[in-house]
mmCIF file of C-alpha atoms and ligand atoms in Angstrom:
data_model
loop_
_atom_site.group_PDB
_atom_site.id
_atom_site.type_symbol
_atom_site.label_atom_id
_atom_site.label_comp_id
_atom_site.label_asym_id
_atom_site.label_seq_id
_atom_site.Cartn_x
_atom_site.Cartn_y
_atom_site.Cartn_z
ATOM 1 C CA UNK O 1 -3.782 -3.931 18.732
ATOM 2 C CA UNK O 2 -3.033 -3.856 15.121
ATOM 3 C CA UNK O 3 -1.943 -6.457 13.149
ATOM 4 C CA UNK O 4 1.010 -5.452 10.801
ATOM 5 C CA UNK O 5 0.605 -5.811 7.304
ATOM 6 C CA UNK O 6 3.898 -5.479 4.877
ATOM 7 C CA UNK O 7 2.884 -4.915 1.202
ATOM 8 C CA UNK O 8 4.555 -5.192 -2.169
ATOM 9 C CA UNK O 9 4.543 -2.878 -4.693
ATOM 10 C CA UNK O 10 7.182 -4.339 -7.739
ATOM 11 C CA UNK O 11 5.720 -1.584 -9.846
ATOM 12 C CA UNK O 12 6.692 -2.429 -13.304
ATOM 13 C CA UNK O 13 8.878 -5.467 -12.415
ATOM 14 C CA UNK O 14 9.366 -9.042 -13.406
ATOM 15 C CA UNK O 15 8.335 -11.391 -15.809
ATOM 16 C CA UNK O 16 6.375 -14.191 -15.248
ATOM 17 C CA UNK O 17 9.230 -16.492 -15.410
ATOM 18 C CA UNK O 18 10.421 -14.098 -12.650
ATOM 19 C CA UNK O 19 7.534 -14.070 -10.643
ATOM 20 C CA UNK O 20 6.892 -17.683 -10.763
ATOM 21 C CA UNK O 21 10.757 -18.446 -8.951
ATOM 22 C CA UNK O 22 9.730 -15.214 -6.796
ATOM 23 C CA UNK O 23 6.684 -16.696 -5.149
ATOM 24 C CA UNK O 24 8.395 -20.273 -5.596
ATOM 25 C CA UNK O 25 10.969 -19.224 -3.123
ATOM 26 C CA UNK O 26 8.768 -16.732 -0.643
ATOM 27 C CA UNK O 27 6.767 -19.991 -0.142
ATOM 28 C CA UNK O 28 9.844 -21.423 1.680
ATOM 29 C CA UNK O 29 10.123 -18.791 3.649
ATOM 30 C CA UNK O 30 6.515 -17.707 5.030
ATOM 31 C CA UNK O 31 5.138 -19.848 7.735
ATOM 32 C CA UNK O 32 1.499 -21.769 7.150
ATOM 33 C CA UNK O 33 0.142 -19.073 9.957
ATOM 34 C CA UNK O 34 2.655 -15.797 9.869
ATOM 35 C CA UNK O 35 2.000 -13.097 12.873
ATOM 36 C CA UNK O 36 1.695 -10.051 9.654
ATOM 37 C CA UNK O 37 -0.480 -9.723 6.483
ATOM 38 C CA UNK O 38 1.239 -9.876 3.359
ATOM 39 C CA UNK O 39 0.038 -7.948 0.132
ATOM 40 C CA UNK O 40 2.313 -8.496 -2.875
ATOM 41 C CA UNK O 41 1.443 -5.920 -5.909
ATOM 42 C CA UNK O 42 2.585 -7.403 -9.113
ATOM 43 C CA UNK O 43 2.242 -6.083 -12.417
ATOM 44 C CA UNK O 44 -1.500 -6.644 -13.477
ATOM 45 C CA UNK O 45 0.391 -9.332 -16.133
ATOM 46 C CA UNK O 46 1.604 -11.872 -13.171
ATOM 47 C CA UNK O 47 -1.642 -11.335 -10.646
ATOM 48 C CA UNK O 48 -3.498 -14.698 -11.971
ATOM 49 C CA UNK O 49 0.025 -16.780 -12.492
ATOM 50 C CA UNK O 50 0.405 -15.274 -8.908
ATOM 51 C CA UNK O 51 -3.102 -16.581 -7.521
ATOM 52 C CA UNK O 52 -2.446 -20.077 -8.811
ATOM 53 C CA UNK O 53 0.930 -19.930 -7.275
ATOM 54 C CA UNK O 54 -0.411 -18.769 -3.747
ATOM 55 C CA UNK O 55 -3.528 -20.533 -3.686
ATOM 56 C CA UNK O 56 -4.035 -21.526 -0.475
ATOM 57 C CA UNK O 57 -1.386 -19.697 0.727
ATOM 58 C CA UNK O 58 -1.861 -16.787 3.522
ATOM 59 C CA UNK O 59 -0.645 -14.204 1.348
ATOM 60 C CA UNK O 60 -2.895 -11.387 -0.024
ATOM 61 C CA UNK O 61 -2.454 -9.914 -3.597
ATOM 62 C CA UNK O 62 -3.122 -6.434 -4.478
ATOM 63 C CA UNK O 63 -2.917 -4.540 -7.430
ATOM 64 C CA UNK O 64 -0.997 -1.517 -8.671
ATOM 65 C CA UNK O 65 -3.927 0.896 -9.785
ATOM 66 C CA UNK O 66 -7.791 0.231 -11.179
ATOM 67 C CA UNK O 67 -10.185 2.377 -12.917
ATOM 68 C CA UNK O 68 -12.805 2.364 -10.558
ATOM 69 C CA UNK O 69 -15.697 2.157 -13.693
ATOM 70 C CA UNK O 70 -17.108 -1.175 -14.462
ATOM 71 C CA UNK O 71 -16.408 -1.082 -18.219
ATOM 72 C CA UNK O 72 -15.870 1.462 -21.170
ATOM 73 C CA UNK O 73 -13.779 3.114 -23.873
ATOM 74 C CA UNK O 74 -10.134 3.328 -21.326
ATOM 75 C CA UNK O 75 -7.751 2.237 -23.417
ATOM 76 C CA UNK O 76 -4.999 0.104 -22.099
ATOM 77 C CA UNK O 77 -6.896 0.522 -18.647
ATOM 78 C CA UNK O 78 -8.410 -2.404 -16.315
ATOM 79 C CA UNK O 79 -10.994 -2.346 -13.930
ATOM 80 C CA UNK O 80 -11.394 -2.844 -10.087
ATOM 81 C CA UNK O 81 -14.059 -6.028 -11.388
ATOM 82 C CA UNK O 82 -10.901 -7.136 -13.597
ATOM 83 C CA UNK O 83 -8.413 -7.148 -10.824
ATOM 84 C CA UNK O 84 -11.111 -8.566 -8.436
ATOM 85 C CA UNK O 85 -11.205 -11.465 -11.304
ATOM 86 C CA UNK O 86 -7.879 -12.187 -11.533
ATOM 87 C CA UNK O 87 -7.526 -12.532 -7.664
ATOM 88 C CA UNK O 88 -6.687 -9.344 -5.836
ATOM 89 C CA UNK O 89 -8.170 -8.230 -2.599
ATOM 90 C CA UNK O 90 -6.046 -4.888 -2.474
ATOM 91 C CA UNK O 91 -5.299 -2.009 -4.746
ATOM 92 C CA UNK O 92 -2.974 0.932 -4.493
ATOM 93 C CA UNK O 93 -4.994 4.234 -4.954
ATOM 94 C CA UNK O 94 -3.265 7.455 -5.320
ATOM 95 C CA UNK O 95 0.462 5.645 -5.672
ATOM 96 C CA UNK O 96 2.606 9.542 -6.274
ATOM 97 C CA UNK O 97 3.904 7.693 -9.351
ATOM 98 C CA UNK O 98 0.319 7.599 -10.893
ATOM 99 C CA UNK O 99 -0.068 11.210 -9.313
ATOM 100 C CA UNK O 100 2.921 12.554 -10.705
ATOM 101 C CA UNK O 101 3.296 10.735 -13.842
ATOM 102 C CA UNK O 102 -0.573 9.796 -15.088
ATOM 103 C CA UNK O 103 -2.033 12.604 -14.057
ATOM 104 C CA UNK O 104 -4.091 11.379 -10.979
ATOM 105 C CA UNK O 105 -5.674 13.565 -8.906
ATOM 106 C CA UNK O 106 -7.625 13.577 -5.527
ATOM 107 C CA UNK O 107 -11.253 13.049 -7.163
ATOM 108 C CA UNK O 108 -10.101 10.444 -9.195
ATOM 109 C CA UNK O 109 -8.262 9.210 -6.590
ATOM 110 C CA UNK O 110 -11.555 9.349 -3.951
ATOM 111 C CA UNK O 111 -12.903 7.554 -6.744
ATOM 112 C CA UNK O 112 -11.008 4.696 -6.607
ATOM 113 C CA UNK O 113 -10.898 4.355 -2.890
ATOM 114 C CA UNK O 114 -15.119 4.187 -3.029
ATOM 115 C CA UNK O 115 -15.271 2.068 -5.544
ATOM 116 C CA UNK O 116 -12.583 -0.536 -4.225
ATOM 117 C CA UNK O 117 -14.962 -0.803 -1.419
ATOM 118 C CA UNK O 118 -17.455 -0.880 -2.878
ATOM 119 C CA UNK O 119 -16.454 -4.287 -5.035
ATOM 120 C CA UNK O 120 -15.126 -5.231 -1.754
ATOM 121 C CA UNK O 121 -11.212 -4.785 -2.498
ATOM 122 C CA UNK O 122 -9.037 -2.770 0.009
ATOM 123 C CA UNK O 123 -7.525 0.324 -1.259
ATOM 124 C CA UNK O 124 -4.255 0.737 0.197
ATOM 125 C CA UNK O 125 -4.559 5.452 0.384
ATOM 126 C CA UNK O 126 -1.033 6.865 -0.497
ATOM 127 C CA UNK O 127 -0.080 9.968 0.704
ATOM 128 C CA UNK O 128 2.705 12.120 0.485
ATOM 129 C CA UNK O 129 4.291 15.406 0.215
ATOM 130 C CA UNK O 130 7.052 16.443 -2.073
ATOM 131 C CA UNK O 131 10.801 18.035 -1.120
ATOM 132 C CA UNK O 132 9.648 21.205 -1.260
ATOM 133 C CA UNK O 133 6.511 20.435 0.612
ATOM 134 C CA UNK O 134 8.209 19.742 3.452
ATOM 135 C CA UNK O 135 11.014 22.427 3.498
ATOM 136 C CA UNK O 136 8.332 24.741 3.432
ATOM 137 C CA UNK O 137 6.412 23.539 6.477
ATOM 138 C CA UNK O 138 3.387 21.986 4.412
ATOM 139 C CA UNK O 139 3.905 18.435 4.166
ATOM 140 C CA UNK O 140 0.885 17.626 6.860
ATOM 141 C CA UNK O 141 -1.626 19.961 5.573
ATOM 142 C CA UNK O 142 -0.737 18.405 1.884
ATOM 143 C CA UNK O 143 -1.545 14.913 3.419
ATOM 144 C CA UNK O 144 -4.117 16.134 5.239
ATOM 145 C CA UNK O 145 -5.740 17.620 2.032
ATOM 146 C CA UNK O 146 -5.137 14.058 0.017
ATOM 147 C CA UNK O 147 -6.689 12.038 2.743
ATOM 148 C CA UNK O 148 -10.130 14.229 3.385
ATOM 149 C CA UNK O 149 -10.840 14.385 -0.358
ATOM 150 C CA UNK O 150 -10.152 10.211 -0.456
ATOM 151 C CA UNK O 151 -11.942 9.486 3.179
ATOM 152 C CA UNK O 152 -13.768 12.636 4.074
ATOM 153 C CA UNK O 153 -17.471 11.444 2.642
ATOM 154 C CA UNK O 154 -16.435 7.783 3.616
ATOM 155 C CA UNK O 155 -18.110 5.325 5.438
ATOM 156 C CA UNK O 156 -16.350 2.988 7.014
ATOM 157 C CA UNK O 157 -17.933 0.130 9.009
ATOM 158 C CA UNK O 158 -14.778 -2.094 9.663
ATOM 159 C CA UNK O 159 -11.151 -1.063 9.743
ATOM 160 C CA UNK O 160 -9.610 -3.690 8.253
ATOM 161 C CA UNK O 161 -11.475 -2.314 4.711
ATOM 162 C CA UNK O 162 -9.314 0.499 4.266
ATOM 163 C CA UNK O 163 -5.210 1.171 4.686
ATOM 164 C CA UNK O 164 -3.462 4.090 4.362
ATOM 165 C CA UNK O 165 0.342 4.449 3.054
ATOM 166 C CA UNK O 166 2.013 8.121 4.351
ATOM 167 C CA UNK O 167 5.290 7.702 1.308
ATOM 168 C CA UNK O 168 6.858 11.214 0.840
ATOM 169 C CA UNK O 169 7.666 11.265 -2.589
ATOM 170 C CA UNK O 170 11.568 12.234 -1.726
ATOM 171 C CA UNK O 171 11.929 8.766 -0.177
ATOM 172 C CA UNK O 172 10.201 6.961 -2.741
ATOM 173 C CA UNK O 173 13.061 5.055 -4.689
ATOM 174 C CA UNK O 174 16.105 7.616 -3.496
ATOM 175 C CA UNK O 175 17.828 5.736 -1.428
ATOM 176 C CA UNK O 176 16.972 8.434 1.570
ATOM 177 C CA UNK O 177 14.359 7.187 3.967
ATOM 178 C CA UNK O 178 12.463 9.577 6.219
ATOM 179 C CA UNK O 179 13.413 9.465 9.608
ATOM 180 C CA UNK O 180 11.855 7.262 11.625
ATOM 181 C CA UNK O 181 10.571 9.911 13.827
ATOM 182 C CA UNK O 182 8.968 11.741 10.480
ATOM 183 C CA UNK O 183 7.487 8.575 9.635
ATOM 184 C CA UNK O 184 6.099 8.038 13.036
ATOM 185 C CA UNK O 185 5.112 11.983 13.383
ATOM 186 C CA UNK O 186 3.068 11.907 10.071
ATOM 187 C CA UNK O 187 1.658 8.382 11.044
ATOM 188 C CA UNK O 188 0.335 9.917 14.353
ATOM 189 C CA UNK O 189 -1.676 13.090 12.723
ATOM 190 C CA UNK O 190 -3.201 10.477 10.118
ATOM 191 C CA UNK O 191 -4.518 8.575 12.723
ATOM 192 C CA UNK O 192 -5.619 11.639 14.725
ATOM 193 C CA UNK O 193 -7.849 12.720 11.307
ATOM 194 C CA UNK O 194 -8.851 9.208 11.241
ATOM 195 C CA UNK O 195 -10.195 8.421 14.787
ATOM 196 C CA UNK O 196 -11.377 12.206 14.509
ATOM 197 C CA UNK O 197 -13.501 11.326 11.311
ATOM 198 C CA UNK O 198 -14.403 7.382 12.441
ATOM 199 C CA UNK O 199 -14.270 7.703 16.350
ATOM 200 C CA UNK O 200 -12.729 4.023 17.121
ATOM 201 C CA UNK O 201 -12.549 2.235 14.099
ATOM 202 C CA UNK O 202 -10.090 5.656 13.026
ATOM 203 C CA UNK O 203 -7.819 3.890 16.070
ATOM 204 C CA UNK O 204 -7.511 0.383 13.946
ATOM 205 C CA UNK O 205 -7.312 1.466 10.663
ATOM 206 C CA UNK O 206 -3.723 0.699 9.850
ATOM 207 C CA UNK O 207 -1.429 2.996 8.937
ATOM 208 C CA UNK O 208 2.008 1.959 6.746
ATOM 209 C CA UNK O 209 5.380 4.280 6.043
ATOM 210 C CA UNK O 210 6.949 3.591 2.471
ATOM 211 C CA UNK O 211 9.935 5.412 1.032
ATOM 212 C CA UNK O 212 13.226 3.330 0.488
ATOM 213 C CA UNK O 213 12.334 0.504 2.973
ATOM 214 C CA UNK O 214 14.737 -1.888 2.805
ATOM 215 C CA UNK O 215 15.806 -4.913 5.567
ATOM 216 C CA UNK O 216 18.393 -2.705 7.552
ATOM 217 C CA UNK O 217 16.012 -0.057 8.470
ATOM 218 C CA UNK O 218 12.622 -1.961 8.451
ATOM 219 C CA UNK O 219 12.501 -2.301 12.414
ATOM 220 C CA UNK O 220 13.559 1.473 13.109
ATOM 221 C CA UNK O 221 9.917 2.071 11.093
ATOM 222 C CA UNK O 222 7.644 -0.809 12.365
ATOM 223 C CA UNK O 223 8.802 -0.326 15.604
ATOM 224 C CA UNK O 224 7.291 3.537 15.557
ATOM 225 C CA UNK O 225 3.847 3.411 17.544
ATOM 226 C CA UNK O 226 1.671 4.761 14.585
ATOM 227 C CA UNK O 227 3.301 2.773 12.164
ATOM 228 C CA UNK O 228 1.353 -0.396 11.226
ATOM 229 C CA UNK O 229 3.650 -1.840 8.252
ATOM 230 C CA UNK O 230 5.329 -0.852 5.633
ATOM 231 C CA UNK O 231 4.580 -0.220 1.514
ATOM 232 C CA UNK O 232 7.866 -1.790 0.562
ATOM 233 C CA UNK O 233 9.336 -0.684 -3.486
ATOM 234 C CA UNK O 234 12.836 -1.611 -4.637
ATOM 235 C CA UNK O 235 13.590 -3.496 -1.463
ATOM 236 C CA UNK O 236 10.625 -5.936 -2.143
ATOM 237 C CA UNK O 237 11.887 -7.298 -5.432
ATOM 238 C CA UNK O 238 13.749 -9.920 -3.507
ATOM 239 C CA UNK O 239 11.410 -12.680 -1.715
ATOM 240 C CA UNK O 240 14.113 -12.980 1.033
ATOM 241 C CA UNK O 241 14.291 -9.045 0.821
ATOM 242 C CA UNK O 242 10.790 -8.791 1.708
ATOM 243 C CA UNK O 243 10.395 -11.697 3.878
ATOM 244 C CA UNK O 244 13.212 -10.126 6.285
ATOM 245 C CA UNK O 245 11.316 -6.508 6.117
ATOM 246 C CA UNK O 246 7.930 -8.415 6.709
ATOM 247 C CA UNK O 247 9.922 -10.438 10.430
ATOM 248 C CA UNK O 248 10.960 -6.620 11.165
ATOM 249 C CA UNK O 249 6.921 -5.852 11.603
ATOM 250 C CA UNK O 250 6.537 -8.716 14.423
ATOM 251 C CA UNK O 251 9.681 -7.575 16.462
HETATM 252 P P1 13P W 1 10.780 2.483 -2.682
HETATM 253 O O1 13P W 1 10.817 1.250 -1.165
HETATM 254 O O2 13P W 1 11.840 1.872 -3.944
HETATM 255 O O3 13P W 1 11.549 3.560 -2.234
HETATM 256 O O4 13P W 1 9.671 2.634 -2.904
HETATM 257 C C1 13P W 1 8.442 2.725 -2.571
HETATM 258 C C2 13P W 1 6.855 3.175 -2.959
HETATM 259 O O5 13P W 1 6.816 3.565 -3.665
HETATM 260 C C3 13P W 1 6.358 1.692 -2.523
HETATM 261 O O6 13P W 1 5.011 1.926 -3.347
#
């Protein structure tokens, strides 16, 4: 059995004060031993405060991105070592917004994934197709290309050290989610790829769905055989909604 993993991607939302209010509420909701891995990915500015607010609680912290280089002249960027120092255990790599708005290509995403693992951080590798690519029948070939670029050369000995998130671009922030059957089909294809590449270890790697997941539709995705969790944007900004979505992962 794969343990569900539900992650909140806050994107560029919340001041420190708002983050504090969120964590106070979340801590009243989450039991001592939840049956699901919870990951909160706040903006960098709230990571350290989050680490302190959640100390001793079974809630992981993730960065929304980070540079793979150790240090250097990268104005405005932050390194994997730095986000680790701030308490991150996970890192979102290759989110479609980073690919589209900040020009991140498959090579950079691959370096982020590899370097995350070298730092002992769990990469959440985001892959997904545009509507045009889906409508022209190329959804899987696009996603396969993204997966192969990031993971093709990787050595994987621990399935818990990697998460793959299938996030169709047309479903992100649009309120139009994929159909659960689409999510299942793509997650199953991703899993077949992982098994072909990593053998039985690939069978245990968790695959999330992301794109307009909310408290009303979460169960329909999280009930799919190959969908092991969700990567949630807008609906994760409210702690009650996020916790409801996480609960849907355990049925
Ligand atoms: P929404 O849940 O707002 O569609 O965002 C999904 C996403 O991009 C998570 O990384």
